[in-house]
Amino acid sequence: MFRVDIITLFPQIFAGYLTQSLLAKAIDKGLVEIHVHDLRDWSVDEKHHKVDDRPYGGGPGMLICVEPVIRCVEAVQSLDSRPALVILLTPQGERLEQRGVESLAQTGRLIVLCGRYEGFDQRVIDILKPHELSIGDYVLNGGEVAAMVLVDSTIRMIPGVLGDECSSWDDSFSRGNRLLEFPQYTRPPEYRGHRVPDVLVSGDHKKIAQWRQEQSLLKTELRRKDLLIPPADPNT
Ligand code: 6GU
């Protein structure tokens, strides 16, 4: 059972996502367990459940305070005997890519911290030493959408989550594959003068495989030349 604990100031954001889609099925099948925790429940301010404050030295916005985060992560860690990899979602993090997704799927347990406002007090990072991740070079209003991206991409790598009918084996970025997918067609054979390529209805499987390979390469050259350059080997 793969376990994810999400810590957020906006737990309601996850409600729809958790009850719909492939993830709901994976939860039903007992392959994945997801718990969402409201950071405010660990506030040290009993009255207003405040968890943020103004930065020392001035500047715009508010920071998430260190005490509630540490209290929450420690409480959540102890909910399961397996130690979790702690992830902090921030635009300052290392960019999440398929290779990273595949290694997250191997861990078995994640605690995901979603940032908001101007971010966290630096001591959150100094104390927890989380794995800081970003989902790309653009700014989101908070880590919640990034958490869904992380969970969505990770759980589909867990054996049994995808049905036999849709495997991740051929995915564009899986197992070091760095080619975009070839175009696919279904009925009708012709629509508004646009015909399905003859090769696909030829029944010649060797030719079909060759055509698909060519199309993948062509599309990748056209759209994502960067993918054709092998990524730097982290061991060299
Ligand atoms: Cl993880 N958080 C925020 N706030 N913005 C982002 C991001 C994360 N990844 C890309 N942009």
Short mmCIF file of C-alpha atoms and ligand atoms in Angstrom, two decimals:
data_model
loop_
_atom_site.label_atom_id
_atom_site.label_comp_id
_atom_site.label_asym_id
_atom_site.label_seq_id
_atom_site.Cartn_x
_atom_site.Cartn_y
_atom_site.Cartn_z
CA MET A 1 0.00 0.00 0.00
CA PHE A 2 1.52 3.29 -1.16
CA ARG A 3 0.83 6.04 1.36
CA VAL A 4 0.73 9.79 0.73
CA ASP A 5 0.07 12.39 3.42
CA ILE A 6 -0.62 15.88 2.07
CA ILE A 7 -0.23 18.89 4.38
CA THR A 8 -2.04 22.01 3.20
CA LEU A 9 -3.89 25.15 4.26
CA PHE A 10 -6.61 24.28 1.74
CA PRO A 11 -7.60 20.64 2.23
CA GLN A 12 -10.88 21.11 0.34
CA ILE A 13 -8.96 21.58 -2.92
CA PHE A 14 -8.25 17.82 -2.94
CA ALA A 15 -11.82 16.58 -2.37
CA GLY A 16 -12.86 16.29 -6.01
CA TYR A 17 -9.57 14.89 -7.19
CA LEU A 18 -9.53 12.15 -4.54
CA THR A 19 -13.03 10.93 -5.34
CA GLN A 20 -12.79 10.97 -9.13
CA SER A 21 -10.64 9.38 -11.74
CA LEU A 22 -7.98 6.75 -11.69
CA LEU A 23 -6.91 7.75 -8.21
CA ALA A 24 -10.31 6.90 -6.72
CA LYS A 25 -10.00 3.46 -8.32
CA ALA A 26 -6.50 2.94 -6.98
CA ILE A 27 -7.75 3.86 -3.49
CA ASP A 28 -10.70 1.46 -3.88
CA LYS A 29 -8.34 -1.32 -4.95
CA GLY A 30 -6.31 -0.73 -1.79
CA LEU A 31 -3.17 0.16 -3.74
CA VAL A 32 -2.94 3.75 -2.58
CA GLU A 33 -3.87 5.57 0.59
CA ILE A 34 -4.07 9.36 0.64
CA HIS A 35 -4.59 11.49 3.73
CA VAL A 36 -5.04 15.25 3.62
CA HIS A 37 -4.12 17.24 6.73
CA ASP A 38 -5.08 20.83 7.52
CA LEU A 39 -2.00 22.69 8.73
CA ARG A 40 -4.24 24.96 10.83
CA ASP A 41 -4.99 21.99 13.11
CA TRP A 42 -1.37 22.29 14.35
CA SER A 43 -1.39 26.04 14.86
CA VAL A 44 0.10 27.26 18.16
CA ASP A 45 -2.52 30.04 18.13
CA GLU A 46 -5.51 28.45 19.85
CA LYS A 47 -7.85 31.32 19.10
CA HIS A 48 -7.52 32.05 15.39
CA HIS A 49 -5.50 29.02 14.24
CA LYS A 50 -3.07 31.39 12.56
CA VAL A 51 -0.13 29.69 10.88
CA ASP A 52 1.52 32.60 9.04
CA ASP A 53 3.29 35.82 9.96
CA ARG A 54 5.21 38.76 8.49
CA PRO A 55 8.85 38.23 7.48
CA TYR A 56 11.64 39.55 9.69
CA GLY A 57 13.49 42.31 7.86
CA GLY A 58 10.35 43.36 6.02
CA GLY A 59 9.06 42.63 2.58
CA PRO A 60 5.75 41.76 1.01
CA GLY A 61 3.45 38.93 2.00
CA MET A 62 3.36 36.39 4.75
CA LEU A 63 5.41 33.31 5.61
CA ILE A 64 4.26 29.99 6.98
CA CYS A 65 5.59 29.68 10.55
CA VAL A 66 7.97 26.94 11.61
CA GLU A 67 6.14 25.57 14.70
CA PRO A 68 2.90 24.31 13.10
CA VAL A 69 4.78 22.69 10.23
CA ILE A 70 7.21 20.77 12.44
CA ARG A 71 4.43 19.72 14.82
CA CYS A 72 2.28 18.56 11.92
CA VAL A 73 5.04 16.65 10.10
CA GLU A 74 6.10 14.88 13.31
CA ALA A 75 2.50 13.91 14.10
CA VAL A 76 1.91 12.71 10.55
CA GLN A 77 5.20 10.74 10.45
CA SER A 78 4.07 8.79 13.50
CA LEU A 79 0.76 7.76 11.90
CA ASP A 80 2.61 4.97 10.09
CA SER A 81 5.62 2.88 11.09
CA ARG A 82 7.32 3.40 7.72
CA PRO A 83 9.44 6.55 7.51
CA ALA A 84 8.21 8.87 4.78
CA LEU A 85 10.21 10.88 2.28
CA VAL A 86 9.28 14.50 3.04
CA ILE A 87 8.67 16.65 -0.03
CA LEU A 88 8.27 20.41 -0.01
CA LEU A 89 6.63 21.89 -3.09
CA THR A 90 8.14 25.19 -4.11
CA PRO A 91 9.12 26.96 -7.34
CA GLN A 92 12.67 26.94 -5.87
CA GLY A 93 12.78 23.15 -5.95
CA GLU A 94 14.42 20.70 -8.30
CA ARG A 95 12.20 20.21 -11.34
CA LEU A 96 10.05 17.08 -11.23
CA GLU A 97 10.59 14.92 -14.30
CA GLN A 98 9.59 11.36 -15.19
CA ARG A 99 12.80 9.88 -13.80
CA GLY A 100 12.06 11.54 -10.46
CA VAL A 101 8.45 10.37 -10.60
CA GLU A 102 9.63 6.79 -11.09
CA SER A 103 11.90 6.96 -8.07
CA LEU A 104 9.15 8.54 -5.91
CA ALA A 105 6.92 5.60 -6.81
CA GLN A 106 9.57 3.26 -5.35
CA THR A 107 9.55 4.91 -1.92
CA GLY A 108 6.28 3.55 -0.54
CA ARG A 109 5.49 6.59 1.55
CA LEU A 110 5.50 10.37 0.98
CA ILE A 111 4.66 13.40 3.08
CA VAL A 112 3.93 16.35 0.81
CA LEU A 113 4.08 19.91 2.13
CA CYS A 114 2.17 22.47 0.06
CA GLY A 115 3.45 26.03 0.30
CA ARG A 116 1.37 29.19 0.07
CA TYR A 117 2.00 32.91 0.38
CA GLU A 118 5.68 33.85 0.16
CA GLY A 119 6.75 30.40 1.34
CA PHE A 120 8.03 28.85 4.55
CA ASP A 121 10.26 30.08 7.35
CA GLN A 122 13.74 28.83 6.31
CA ARG A 123 13.96 26.75 9.52
CA VAL A 124 11.27 24.40 8.13
CA ILE A 125 13.81 23.46 5.45
CA ASP A 126 16.81 23.44 7.81
CA ILE A 127 15.07 21.12 10.29
CA LEU A 128 13.13 18.75 8.03
CA LYS A 129 15.64 18.74 5.14
CA PRO A 130 12.80 17.98 2.75
CA HIS A 131 13.22 17.08 -0.90
CA GLU A 132 12.28 20.41 -2.51
CA LEU A 133 10.42 19.96 -5.80
CA SER A 134 8.95 22.27 -8.45
CA ILE A 135 6.74 21.17 -11.35
CA GLY A 136 8.06 23.73 -13.83
CA ASP A 137 9.27 27.25 -14.44
CA TYR A 138 6.10 29.20 -13.78
CA VAL A 139 4.53 30.43 -10.56
CA LEU A 140 1.48 28.86 -8.98
CA ASN A 141 -0.52 30.39 -6.13
CA GLY A 142 0.34 27.42 -3.96
CA GLY A 143 1.67 23.89 -3.93
CA GLU A 144 -1.75 22.19 -4.04
CA VAL A 145 -1.99 21.86 -7.81
CA ALA A 146 1.64 20.71 -7.86
CA ALA A 147 0.79 18.09 -5.20
CA MET A 148 -1.93 16.73 -7.46
CA VAL A 149 0.52 16.60 -10.36
CA LEU A 150 3.00 14.75 -8.17
CA VAL A 151 0.44 12.25 -6.84
CA ASP A 152 -1.15 11.73 -10.25
CA SER A 153 2.16 11.05 -11.99
CA THR A 154 3.50 8.89 -9.15
CA ILE A 155 0.55 6.60 -8.51
CA ARG A 156 0.28 5.57 -12.15
CA MET A 157 3.75 4.00 -11.83
CA ILE A 158 2.55 1.73 -9.02
CA PRO A 159 1.92 -1.82 -10.28
CA GLY A 160 -1.80 -2.54 -10.63
CA VAL A 161 -2.96 1.08 -10.70
CA LEU A 162 -3.29 1.21 -14.48
CA GLY A 163 -5.51 -1.49 -15.92
CA ASP A 164 -4.01 -3.95 -18.41
CA GLU A 165 -5.73 -2.02 -21.15
CA CYS A 166 -3.68 1.15 -20.54
CA SER A 167 -0.08 0.56 -19.65
CA SER A 168 2.62 3.12 -18.91
CA TRP A 169 5.11 0.97 -20.81
CA ASP A 170 4.96 3.04 -24.01
CA ASP A 171 4.60 6.46 -22.36
CA SER A 172 6.55 9.28 -23.92
CA PHE A 173 8.93 9.66 -20.98
CA SER A 174 8.89 6.26 -19.34
CA ARG A 175 11.99 4.07 -18.81
CA GLY A 176 14.27 6.65 -20.36
CA ASN A 177 12.08 6.82 -23.47
CA ARG A 178 12.26 10.38 -24.70
CA LEU A 179 10.10 10.35 -27.80
CA LEU A 180 6.70 11.98 -28.17
CA GLU A 181 3.80 9.74 -29.04
CA PHE A 182 2.74 8.97 -32.61
CA PRO A 183 -0.72 10.05 -33.82
CA GLN A 184 -3.58 7.59 -33.33
CA TYR A 185 -6.97 7.20 -35.02
CA THR A 186 -10.26 5.46 -34.39
CA ARG A 187 -13.54 5.24 -36.32
CA PRO A 188 -14.78 6.70 -38.62
CA PRO A 189 -12.19 6.01 -41.34
CA GLU A 190 -12.91 9.39 -42.92
CA TYR A 191 -14.22 12.64 -41.41
CA ARG A 192 -14.66 15.90 -43.35
CA GLY A 193 -12.18 14.68 -45.91
CA HIS A 194 -9.56 13.70 -43.29
CA ARG A 195 -8.67 10.05 -43.84
CA VAL A 196 -7.00 7.59 -41.51
CA PRO A 197 -3.52 6.86 -42.97
CA ASP A 198 -3.66 3.79 -45.23
CA VAL A 199 -0.81 2.03 -43.41
CA LEU A 200 -2.90 1.77 -40.21
CA VAL A 201 -5.67 -0.13 -41.97
CA SER A 202 -3.26 -2.25 -44.04
CA GLY A 203 -2.99 -5.00 -41.41
CA ASP A 204 0.80 -5.08 -41.95
CA HIS A 205 2.05 -4.94 -38.34
CA LYS A 206 5.67 -4.54 -39.26
CA LYS A 207 4.90 -1.54 -41.46
CA ILE A 208 2.62 -0.08 -38.80
CA ALA A 209 5.35 -0.30 -36.15
CA GLN A 210 7.83 1.33 -38.54
CA TRP A 211 5.40 4.15 -39.40
CA ARG A 212 4.72 4.83 -35.74
CA GLN A 213 8.42 4.96 -34.92
CA GLU A 214 8.98 7.43 -37.78
CA GLN A 215 6.06 9.59 -36.69
CA SER A 216 7.33 9.70 -33.10
CA LEU A 217 10.78 10.75 -34.23
CA LEU A 218 9.40 13.35 -36.64
CA LYS A 219 7.14 14.92 -34.02
CA THR A 220 9.94 14.97 -31.46
CA GLU A 221 12.36 16.63 -33.91
CA LEU A 222 9.72 19.23 -34.76
CA ARG A 223 8.47 20.02 -31.26
CA ARG A 224 11.03 18.90 -28.70
CA LYS A 225 14.52 18.71 -30.17
CA ASP A 226 15.81 18.96 -26.59
CA LEU A 227 14.49 15.46 -25.87
CA LEU A 228 16.75 13.93 -28.53
CA ILE A 229 19.82 15.01 -26.57
CA PRO A 230 20.32 12.38 -23.86
CA PRO A 231 20.09 13.81 -20.33
CA ALA A 232 23.33 14.21 -18.40
CA ASP A 233 24.21 11.04 -16.49
CA PRO A 234 24.10 12.01 -12.78
CA ASN A 235 26.86 9.43 -12.10
CA THR A 236 29.46 11.09 -14.31
CL1 6GU B 1 5.67 23.25 -6.43
N1 6GU B 1 4.73 25.69 -6.13
C1 6GU B 1 4.43 26.92 -6.58
N2 6GU B 1 3.87 27.81 -5.76
N3 6GU B 1 4.68 27.31 -7.82
C2 6GU B 1 5.22 26.40 -8.63
C3 6GU B 1 5.56 25.10 -8.22
C4 6GU B 1 5.29 24.79 -6.95
N4 6GU B 1 6.09 24.45 -9.26
C5 6GU B 1 6.09 25.32 -10.26
N5 6GU B 1 5.58 26.49 -9.90
#
